[in-house]
């Protein structure tokens, strides 16, 4: 990591993988601390919902505003800045007091996370590799492994060092983006312009493929984060298990199965139908949310959480690859706008669960409302199939 600049694009891919680990820390460390925030600062469920919504709302704005700026500033400077800001935000959770401090930290790491999301997919897409779809799915699998790492590492920390030292945990996780910023300063980075040019956005933004792709991204983001952000609280408070069991059986299993589905899809390459896989995944995700919301036994509710992770895994990277293959020349703007649609879903999904849970005093009711997101995914795949066959 500390060596001089290289010309090996394998180093670029590895730095991008760690970049998605950073994205996982940005989105999933705070949810593991929500109950600690309630105990330490008296934070309410409504305030937690605001914090989640603001994180993804800022990421959405970054998606919208960053495309033109990235083209001017350059991919390398932008991705290094993104990691620096992410590190600052994660570390700020440890040093800024109260709910106001948590919100300020969330603003910082949301800016970094939003930029990372916009930048990594086009950076990998521009690398001179043959299997673009497989590379994209493998890239996005590292978000899942990062999520697993965050849960396992934090659980180990709580079990050995203690929950009362959670601030030290934040500082330790902040080292990951800080070190990767140095790494990105030293690896080769190409832009999509170098890879093949970009077309005027008006030539593709109003087309059916882009509109349906944006719908799929919104559904995938909502389905993924509605479960991811609330699984720990659901397992611990809704099902009455310990924090260790809740974190391992809820968000950790969810993320592990999501990662497995992405790695499996990457290994299978072009041998499977993308649209059929997406339709199957969307339908299973719908069943998973129904089980989490309505199953009579806790074990089946946790199984529903796990099924959501397995089924939603391929949706986000597959939609990116599908759009990139059909919207030639979309460039950074296309990835940014699709990321914006995904972040809109990421903002709406946990918000829907939180508001419904507060109104009914139960997370299960929130998951019952969240079935709309996998339903949107099913609808999007069916519309895409009709568009391309018609």
Short mmCIF file of C-alpha atoms in Angstrom, two decimals:
data_model
loop_
_atom_site.label_atom_id
_atom_site.label_comp_id
_atom_site.label_asym_id
_atom_site.label_seq_id
_atom_site.Cartn_x
_atom_site.Cartn_y
_atom_site.Cartn_z
CA UNK A 1 0.00 0.00 0.00
CA UNK A 2 2.86 2.37 0.75
CA UNK A 3 4.91 1.61 -2.36
CA UNK A 4 5.38 3.96 -5.30
CA UNK A 5 2.78 4.33 -8.03
CA UNK A 6 2.12 1.18 -10.06
CA UNK A 7 0.77 0.47 -13.54
CA UNK A 8 -0.99 -2.75 -12.52
CA UNK A 9 -4.77 -2.48 -12.87
CA UNK A 10 -5.07 -5.40 -10.47
CA UNK A 11 -3.99 -2.92 -7.79
CA UNK A 12 -6.78 -0.61 -8.96
CA UNK A 13 -9.34 -3.39 -8.61
CA UNK A 14 -8.08 -4.27 -5.13
CA UNK A 15 -8.24 -0.62 -4.03
CA UNK A 16 -11.79 -0.48 -5.42
CA UNK A 17 -12.73 -3.57 -3.42
CA UNK A 18 -11.50 -1.90 -0.23
CA UNK A 19 -13.43 1.19 -1.32
CA UNK A 20 -16.64 -0.81 -1.11
CA UNK A 21 -15.58 -2.06 2.33
CA UNK A 22 -15.42 1.64 3.25
CA UNK A 23 -18.92 2.11 1.84
CA UNK A 24 -20.08 -0.78 4.03
CA UNK A 25 -18.57 0.87 7.11
CA UNK A 26 -20.26 4.16 6.24
CA UNK A 27 -23.70 2.57 5.92
CA UNK A 28 -23.58 -0.20 8.53
CA UNK A 29 -21.43 0.80 11.50
CA UNK A 30 -23.92 3.30 12.94
CA UNK A 31 -26.86 0.82 12.89
CA UNK A 32 -24.87 -1.49 15.17
CA UNK A 33 -24.59 1.43 17.60
CA UNK A 34 -28.20 2.62 17.50
CA UNK A 35 -29.15 1.06 20.85
CA UNK A 36 -25.91 2.39 22.35
CA UNK A 37 -26.82 5.87 21.06
CA UNK A 38 -30.22 5.50 22.72
CA UNK A 39 -28.59 4.52 26.02
CA UNK A 40 -25.80 7.14 25.85
CA UNK A 41 -27.56 10.18 24.39
CA UNK A 42 -31.28 9.34 24.78
CA UNK A 43 -31.73 9.23 21.00
CA UNK A 44 -35.28 8.29 19.93
CA UNK A 45 -36.47 6.00 17.12
CA UNK A 46 -37.59 9.10 15.22
CA UNK A 47 -34.14 10.66 15.53
CA UNK A 48 -32.51 7.42 14.35
CA UNK A 49 -34.84 7.44 11.36
CA UNK A 50 -33.82 11.04 10.62
CA UNK A 51 -30.15 10.08 10.86
CA UNK A 52 -30.57 7.18 8.43
CA UNK A 53 -32.64 9.26 6.03
CA UNK A 54 -30.15 12.12 6.06
CA UNK A 55 -27.24 9.76 5.34
CA UNK A 56 -28.84 8.40 2.19
CA UNK A 57 -30.41 11.75 1.31
CA UNK A 58 -26.98 13.40 1.21
CA UNK A 59 -25.61 10.48 -0.79
CA UNK A 60 -28.46 11.03 -3.23
CA UNK A 61 -27.57 14.72 -3.61
CA UNK A 62 -23.91 13.81 -4.12
CA UNK A 63 -24.96 11.40 -6.88
CA UNK A 64 -26.91 14.20 -8.56
CA UNK A 65 -24.23 16.89 -8.26
CA UNK A 66 -20.98 14.98 -8.65
CA UNK A 67 -20.90 13.78 -12.27
CA UNK A 68 -19.80 17.07 -13.84
CA UNK A 69 -17.42 17.86 -10.98
CA UNK A 70 -15.74 14.46 -11.20
CA UNK A 71 -15.12 14.93 -14.92
CA UNK A 72 -13.39 18.25 -14.21
CA UNK A 73 -11.44 17.31 -11.08
CA UNK A 74 -10.52 13.79 -12.20
CA UNK A 75 -11.28 10.34 -10.83
CA UNK A 76 -8.11 10.00 -8.75
CA UNK A 77 -8.43 13.24 -6.80
CA UNK A 78 -12.16 12.65 -6.31
CA UNK A 79 -11.81 9.10 -4.97
CA UNK A 80 -8.96 10.08 -2.62
CA UNK A 81 -11.05 12.98 -1.28
CA UNK A 82 -14.02 10.63 -0.84
CA UNK A 83 -11.99 8.30 1.37
CA UNK A 84 -10.55 11.15 3.43
CA UNK A 85 -14.02 12.58 4.13
CA UNK A 86 -15.37 9.10 4.96
CA UNK A 87 -12.57 8.60 7.49
CA UNK A 88 -13.29 11.99 9.04
CA UNK A 89 -17.00 11.23 9.39
CA UNK A 90 -16.54 7.77 10.90
CA UNK A 91 -14.00 9.14 13.36
CA UNK A 92 -16.24 12.11 14.19
CA UNK A 93 -18.86 9.77 15.68
CA UNK A 94 -16.33 9.11 18.44
CA UNK A 95 -15.50 12.72 19.29
CA UNK A 96 -18.56 14.87 18.54
CA UNK A 97 -21.05 14.67 21.45
CA UNK A 98 -24.82 14.21 21.42
CA UNK A 99 -27.34 13.78 18.64
CA UNK A 100 -26.05 16.96 16.98
CA UNK A 101 -22.56 15.47 16.87
CA UNK A 102 -23.90 12.25 15.36
CA UNK A 103 -25.71 14.24 12.67
CA UNK A 104 -22.56 16.22 11.84
CA UNK A 105 -20.59 12.98 11.57
CA UNK A 106 -23.30 11.50 9.35
CA UNK A 107 -23.03 14.49 6.99
CA UNK A 108 -19.29 13.92 6.59
CA UNK A 109 -19.37 10.19 6.01
CA UNK A 110 -22.43 10.51 3.76
CA UNK A 111 -20.51 12.88 1.45
CA UNK A 112 -17.64 10.41 1.28
CA UNK A 113 -19.92 7.42 0.83
CA UNK A 114 -21.89 9.12 -1.93
CA UNK A 115 -18.72 9.94 -3.87
CA UNK A 116 -17.34 6.42 -3.42
CA UNK A 117 -20.55 4.96 -4.79
CA UNK A 118 -20.47 7.21 -7.86
CA UNK A 119 -16.76 6.65 -8.57
CA UNK A 120 -15.98 2.98 -8.02
CA UNK A 121 -18.30 1.45 -10.63
CA UNK A 122 -17.04 3.61 -13.53
CA UNK A 123 -13.42 3.18 -12.34
CA UNK A 124 -13.82 -0.61 -12.51
CA UNK A 125 -15.84 -0.39 -15.75
CA UNK A 126 -12.94 1.58 -17.32
CA UNK A 127 -10.30 -0.97 -16.26
CA UNK A 128 -9.07 -3.09 -19.22
CA UNK A 129 -10.81 -6.32 -18.13
CA UNK A 130 -12.80 -8.77 -20.28
CA UNK A 131 -15.72 -9.85 -18.11
CA UNK A 132 -17.26 -6.48 -17.22
CA UNK A 133 -20.42 -7.94 -15.67
CA UNK A 134 -18.46 -10.43 -13.55
CA UNK A 135 -16.01 -7.73 -12.43
CA UNK A 136 -18.92 -5.47 -11.47
CA UNK A 137 -20.68 -8.17 -9.46
CA UNK A 138 -17.44 -9.12 -7.69
CA UNK A 139 -16.81 -5.45 -6.91
CA UNK A 140 -20.22 -5.05 -5.32
CA UNK A 141 -19.78 -8.29 -3.36
CA UNK A 142 -17.08 -6.51 -1.35
CA UNK A 143 -19.77 -4.21 0.05
CA UNK A 144 -21.32 -7.35 1.51
CA UNK A 145 -18.03 -8.74 2.83
CA UNK A 146 -17.33 -5.32 4.29
CA UNK A 147 -20.72 -5.47 6.01
CA UNK A 148 -19.89 -8.92 7.41
CA UNK A 149 -16.48 -7.64 8.54
CA UNK A 150 -18.07 -4.66 10.29
CA UNK A 151 -20.53 -6.88 12.17
CA UNK A 152 -18.00 -9.59 13.11
CA UNK A 153 -15.25 -7.12 14.00
CA UNK A 154 -17.58 -4.96 16.06
CA UNK A 155 -19.09 -7.99 17.80
CA UNK A 156 -15.60 -9.24 18.69
CA UNK A 157 -14.68 -5.77 19.94
CA UNK A 158 -17.78 -5.52 22.13
CA UNK A 159 -17.15 -9.01 23.53
CA UNK A 160 -13.49 -8.41 24.39
CA UNK A 161 -13.06 -4.68 24.96
CA UNK A 162 -16.62 -3.77 25.98
CA UNK A 163 -19.55 -1.74 24.70
CA UNK A 164 -18.52 1.25 26.81
CA UNK A 165 -15.47 1.73 24.54
CA UNK A 166 -17.53 2.08 21.34
CA UNK A 167 -15.78 5.38 20.53
CA UNK A 168 -12.48 3.54 20.12
CA UNK A 169 -14.24 1.17 17.73
CA UNK A 170 -15.24 4.11 15.51
CA UNK A 171 -11.64 5.37 15.41
CA UNK A 172 -10.35 1.93 14.45
CA UNK A 173 -12.82 1.58 11.58
CA UNK A 174 -11.85 5.06 10.35
CA UNK A 175 -8.37 3.70 9.58
CA UNK A 176 -9.73 1.65 6.66
CA UNK A 177 -10.69 4.61 4.42
CA UNK A 178 -7.67 6.60 5.62
CA UNK A 179 -5.25 3.90 4.45
CA UNK A 180 -7.16 3.29 1.20
CA UNK A 181 -6.92 6.99 0.35
CA UNK A 182 -3.13 6.55 0.26
CA UNK A 183 -3.51 3.46 -1.89
CA UNK A 184 -5.74 5.18 -4.44
CA UNK A 185 -3.15 7.93 -4.76
CA UNK A 186 -0.71 5.32 -6.11
CA UNK A 187 -2.68 3.02 -8.45
CA UNK A 188 -3.49 3.61 -12.16
CA UNK A 189 -6.95 5.13 -12.68
CA UNK A 190 -8.64 5.47 -16.06
CA UNK A 191 -11.84 7.34 -16.87
CA UNK A 192 -14.69 6.11 -19.05
CA UNK A 193 -13.74 8.76 -21.60
CA UNK A 194 -10.47 6.91 -22.06
CA UNK A 195 -12.39 3.66 -22.31
CA UNK A 196 -14.63 4.74 -25.17
CA UNK A 197 -16.14 8.19 -24.86
CA UNK A 198 -19.46 9.42 -23.56
CA UNK A 199 -22.67 10.38 -25.33
CA UNK A 200 -24.88 13.43 -24.65
CA UNK A 201 -27.15 12.60 -21.74
CA UNK A 202 -30.26 13.55 -23.74
CA UNK A 203 -29.66 10.58 -26.03
CA UNK A 204 -30.28 8.03 -23.26
CA UNK A 205 -31.86 9.63 -20.18
CA UNK A 206 -35.41 9.66 -21.57
CA UNK A 207 -35.25 6.13 -23.00
CA UNK A 208 -37.24 3.27 -21.50
CA UNK A 209 -34.17 1.23 -20.60
CA UNK A 210 -32.75 4.01 -18.42
CA UNK A 211 -36.11 4.77 -16.77
CA UNK A 212 -36.71 1.09 -15.94
CA UNK A 213 -33.10 0.70 -14.77
CA UNK A 214 -33.64 3.64 -12.40
CA UNK A 215 -36.83 1.97 -11.12
CA UNK A 216 -34.91 -1.25 -10.50
CA UNK A 217 -32.17 0.63 -8.66
CA UNK A 218 -34.73 2.35 -6.43
CA UNK A 219 -36.41 -0.95 -5.58
CA UNK A 220 -33.08 -2.69 -4.95
CA UNK A 221 -31.81 0.12 -2.72
CA UNK A 222 -35.02 0.19 -0.70
CA UNK A 223 -35.19 -3.59 -0.30
CA UNK A 224 -31.52 -3.85 0.69
CA UNK A 225 -31.30 -1.02 3.21
CA UNK A 226 -34.73 -1.40 4.80
CA UNK A 227 -33.56 -4.76 6.10
CA UNK A 228 -29.86 -3.91 6.52
CA UNK A 229 -30.43 -0.81 8.66
CA UNK A 230 -33.03 -2.33 10.98
CA UNK A 231 -32.04 -6.02 11.19
CA UNK A 232 -29.94 -5.56 14.34
CA UNK A 233 -32.65 -3.65 16.21
CA UNK A 234 -35.29 -6.09 14.92
CA UNK A 235 -33.37 -9.15 16.13
CA UNK A 236 -32.45 -7.69 19.53
CA UNK A 237 -35.61 -5.84 20.53
CA UNK A 238 -38.29 -7.40 18.31
CA UNK A 239 -37.25 -11.03 18.72
CA UNK A 240 -35.78 -10.74 22.23
CA UNK A 241 -32.30 -12.16 21.57
CA UNK A 242 -28.95 -10.83 22.83
CA UNK A 243 -27.01 -8.21 20.88
CA UNK A 244 -24.35 -10.74 19.87
CA UNK A 245 -26.90 -13.27 18.61
CA UNK A 246 -28.99 -10.53 17.03
CA UNK A 247 -26.07 -9.01 15.11
CA UNK A 248 -24.79 -12.39 13.92
CA UNK A 249 -28.19 -13.84 12.98
CA UNK A 250 -29.57 -10.57 11.57
CA UNK A 251 -27.31 -8.14 9.67
CA UNK A 252 -24.28 -10.47 9.51
CA UNK A 253 -26.15 -13.40 7.94
CA UNK A 254 -28.02 -10.97 5.67
CA UNK A 255 -24.76 -9.49 4.38
CA UNK A 256 -22.97 -12.83 4.07
CA UNK A 257 -25.69 -14.32 1.90
CA UNK A 258 -25.88 -11.15 -0.18
CA UNK A 259 -22.14 -11.42 -0.78
CA UNK A 260 -22.41 -15.12 -1.66
CA UNK A 261 -25.06 -14.41 -4.29
CA UNK A 262 -22.85 -11.73 -5.88
CA UNK A 263 -19.74 -13.94 -5.93
CA UNK A 264 -21.76 -16.84 -7.38
CA UNK A 265 -23.14 -14.58 -10.08
CA UNK A 266 -19.64 -13.26 -10.85
CA UNK A 267 -18.29 -16.82 -11.22
CA UNK A 268 -21.17 -17.87 -13.49
CA UNK A 269 -20.44 -14.89 -15.78
CA UNK A 270 -22.56 -14.81 -18.93
CA UNK A 271 -23.91 -18.36 -18.55
CA UNK A 272 -27.15 -17.27 -16.88
CA UNK A 273 -29.91 -14.93 -18.00
CA UNK A 274 -29.57 -11.63 -16.16
CA UNK A 275 -33.28 -10.86 -16.38
CA UNK A 276 -34.39 -14.32 -15.21
CA UNK A 277 -31.96 -14.15 -12.28
CA UNK A 278 -33.24 -10.69 -11.36
CA UNK A 279 -36.88 -11.84 -11.51
CA UNK A 280 -36.16 -14.87 -9.31
CA UNK A 281 -34.24 -12.73 -6.84
CA UNK A 282 -36.99 -10.12 -6.68
CA UNK A 283 -39.67 -12.75 -6.02
CA UNK A 284 -37.62 -14.42 -3.27
CA UNK A 285 -36.96 -11.02 -1.69
CA UNK A 286 -40.71 -10.40 -1.56
CA UNK A 287 -41.14 -13.75 0.22
CA UNK A 288 -38.33 -12.88 2.64
CA UNK A 289 -39.95 -9.62 3.71
CA UNK A 290 -43.29 -11.37 4.15
CA UNK A 291 -41.63 -13.95 6.43
CA UNK A 292 -39.85 -11.27 8.47
CA UNK A 293 -43.10 -9.36 8.93
CA UNK A 294 -45.65 -12.10 9.47
CA UNK A 295 -43.93 -15.35 10.55
CA UNK A 296 -45.19 -16.57 13.91
CA UNK A 297 -41.84 -17.94 15.13
CA UNK A 298 -38.60 -15.89 15.53
CA UNK A 299 -36.53 -18.46 13.64
CA UNK A 300 -38.67 -17.98 10.53
CA UNK A 301 -38.45 -14.22 10.85
CA UNK A 302 -34.65 -14.44 10.94
CA UNK A 303 -34.78 -16.81 7.97
CA UNK A 304 -36.75 -14.12 6.14
CA UNK A 305 -33.99 -11.60 6.89
CA UNK A 306 -31.40 -14.00 5.51
CA UNK A 307 -33.47 -14.73 2.39
CA UNK A 308 -33.67 -11.00 1.69
CA UNK A 309 -29.87 -10.81 1.64
CA UNK A 310 -29.49 -13.80 -0.68
CA UNK A 311 -32.14 -12.59 -3.10
CA UNK A 312 -31.41 -8.86 -3.31
CA UNK A 313 -27.67 -9.38 -3.83
CA UNK A 314 -27.47 -9.36 -7.62
CA UNK A 315 -29.98 -6.58 -8.26
CA UNK A 316 -27.75 -3.51 -7.84
CA UNK A 317 -24.66 -4.72 -9.81
CA UNK A 318 -26.79 -6.45 -12.46
CA UNK A 319 -28.72 -3.27 -13.11
CA UNK A 320 -25.45 -1.33 -13.48
CA UNK A 321 -24.10 -3.88 -15.96
CA UNK A 322 -27.36 -4.11 -17.87
CA UNK A 323 -27.54 -0.33 -18.25
CA UNK A 324 -23.86 0.01 -19.20
CA UNK A 325 -24.26 -2.62 -21.95
CA UNK A 326 -27.41 -1.06 -23.42
CA UNK A 327 -26.71 2.65 -22.91
CA UNK A 328 -23.36 2.97 -24.64
CA UNK A 329 -21.65 6.25 -23.86
CA UNK A 330 -23.63 7.01 -20.72
CA UNK A 331 -20.36 7.49 -18.85
CA UNK A 332 -20.07 8.89 -15.34
CA UNK A 333 -23.41 10.70 -15.64
CA UNK A 334 -25.28 7.43 -16.17
CA UNK A 335 -23.64 5.78 -13.16
CA UNK A 336 -24.27 8.88 -11.05
CA UNK A 337 -27.97 9.07 -11.96
CA UNK A 338 -28.51 5.35 -11.42
CA UNK A 339 -26.72 5.65 -8.07
CA UNK A 340 -29.06 8.54 -7.26
CA UNK A 341 -32.08 6.32 -7.96
CA UNK A 342 -30.54 3.60 -5.79
CA UNK A 343 -29.89 6.04 -2.97
CA UNK A 344 -33.46 7.31 -3.24
CA UNK A 345 -34.53 3.74 -2.50
CA UNK A 346 -31.89 3.47 0.25
CA UNK A 347 -33.38 6.59 1.86
CA UNK A 348 -37.01 5.53 1.44
CA UNK A 349 -36.60 1.91 2.59
CA UNK A 350 -35.29 2.44 6.15
CA UNK A 351 -37.45 5.54 6.50
CA UNK A 352 -40.57 3.56 5.64
CA UNK A 353 -39.69 0.88 8.19
CA UNK A 354 -38.86 3.44 10.88
CA UNK A 355 -42.03 5.51 10.45
CA UNK A 356 -44.27 2.44 10.31
CA UNK A 357 -42.52 0.94 13.35
CA UNK A 358 -42.98 4.14 15.37
CA UNK A 359 -46.64 4.40 14.42
CA UNK A 360 -47.36 0.79 15.40
CA UNK A 361 -44.59 0.34 18.01
CA UNK A 362 -43.17 -2.66 16.17
CA UNK A 363 -40.45 -3.30 13.56
CA UNK A 364 -42.50 -6.13 12.05
CA UNK A 365 -45.11 -3.67 10.82
CA UNK A 366 -42.32 -1.68 9.20
CA UNK A 367 -41.13 -4.74 7.30
CA UNK A 368 -44.72 -5.35 6.25
CA UNK A 369 -44.77 -1.90 4.64
CA UNK A 370 -41.34 -2.47 3.04
CA UNK A 371 -42.66 -5.25 0.78
CA UNK A 372 -43.37 -2.46 -1.71
CA UNK A 373 -39.66 -2.34 -2.64
CA UNK A 374 -39.23 -5.96 -3.84
CA UNK A 375 -42.63 -5.56 -5.52
CA UNK A 376 -41.19 -2.60 -7.46
CA UNK A 377 -38.23 -4.79 -8.45
CA UNK A 378 -40.54 -7.50 -9.82
CA UNK A 379 -42.49 -4.88 -11.77
CA UNK A 380 -39.30 -3.34 -13.16
CA UNK A 381 -37.94 -6.68 -14.47
CA UNK A 382 -41.26 -7.49 -16.13
CA UNK A 383 -41.41 -4.05 -17.76
CA UNK A 384 -37.82 -4.43 -18.97
CA UNK A 385 -38.62 -7.80 -20.52
CA UNK A 386 -41.63 -6.31 -22.35
CA UNK A 387 -39.56 -3.33 -23.53
CA UNK A 388 -36.80 -5.45 -25.04
CA UNK A 389 -39.10 -8.07 -26.55
CA UNK A 390 -41.59 -5.56 -27.93
#
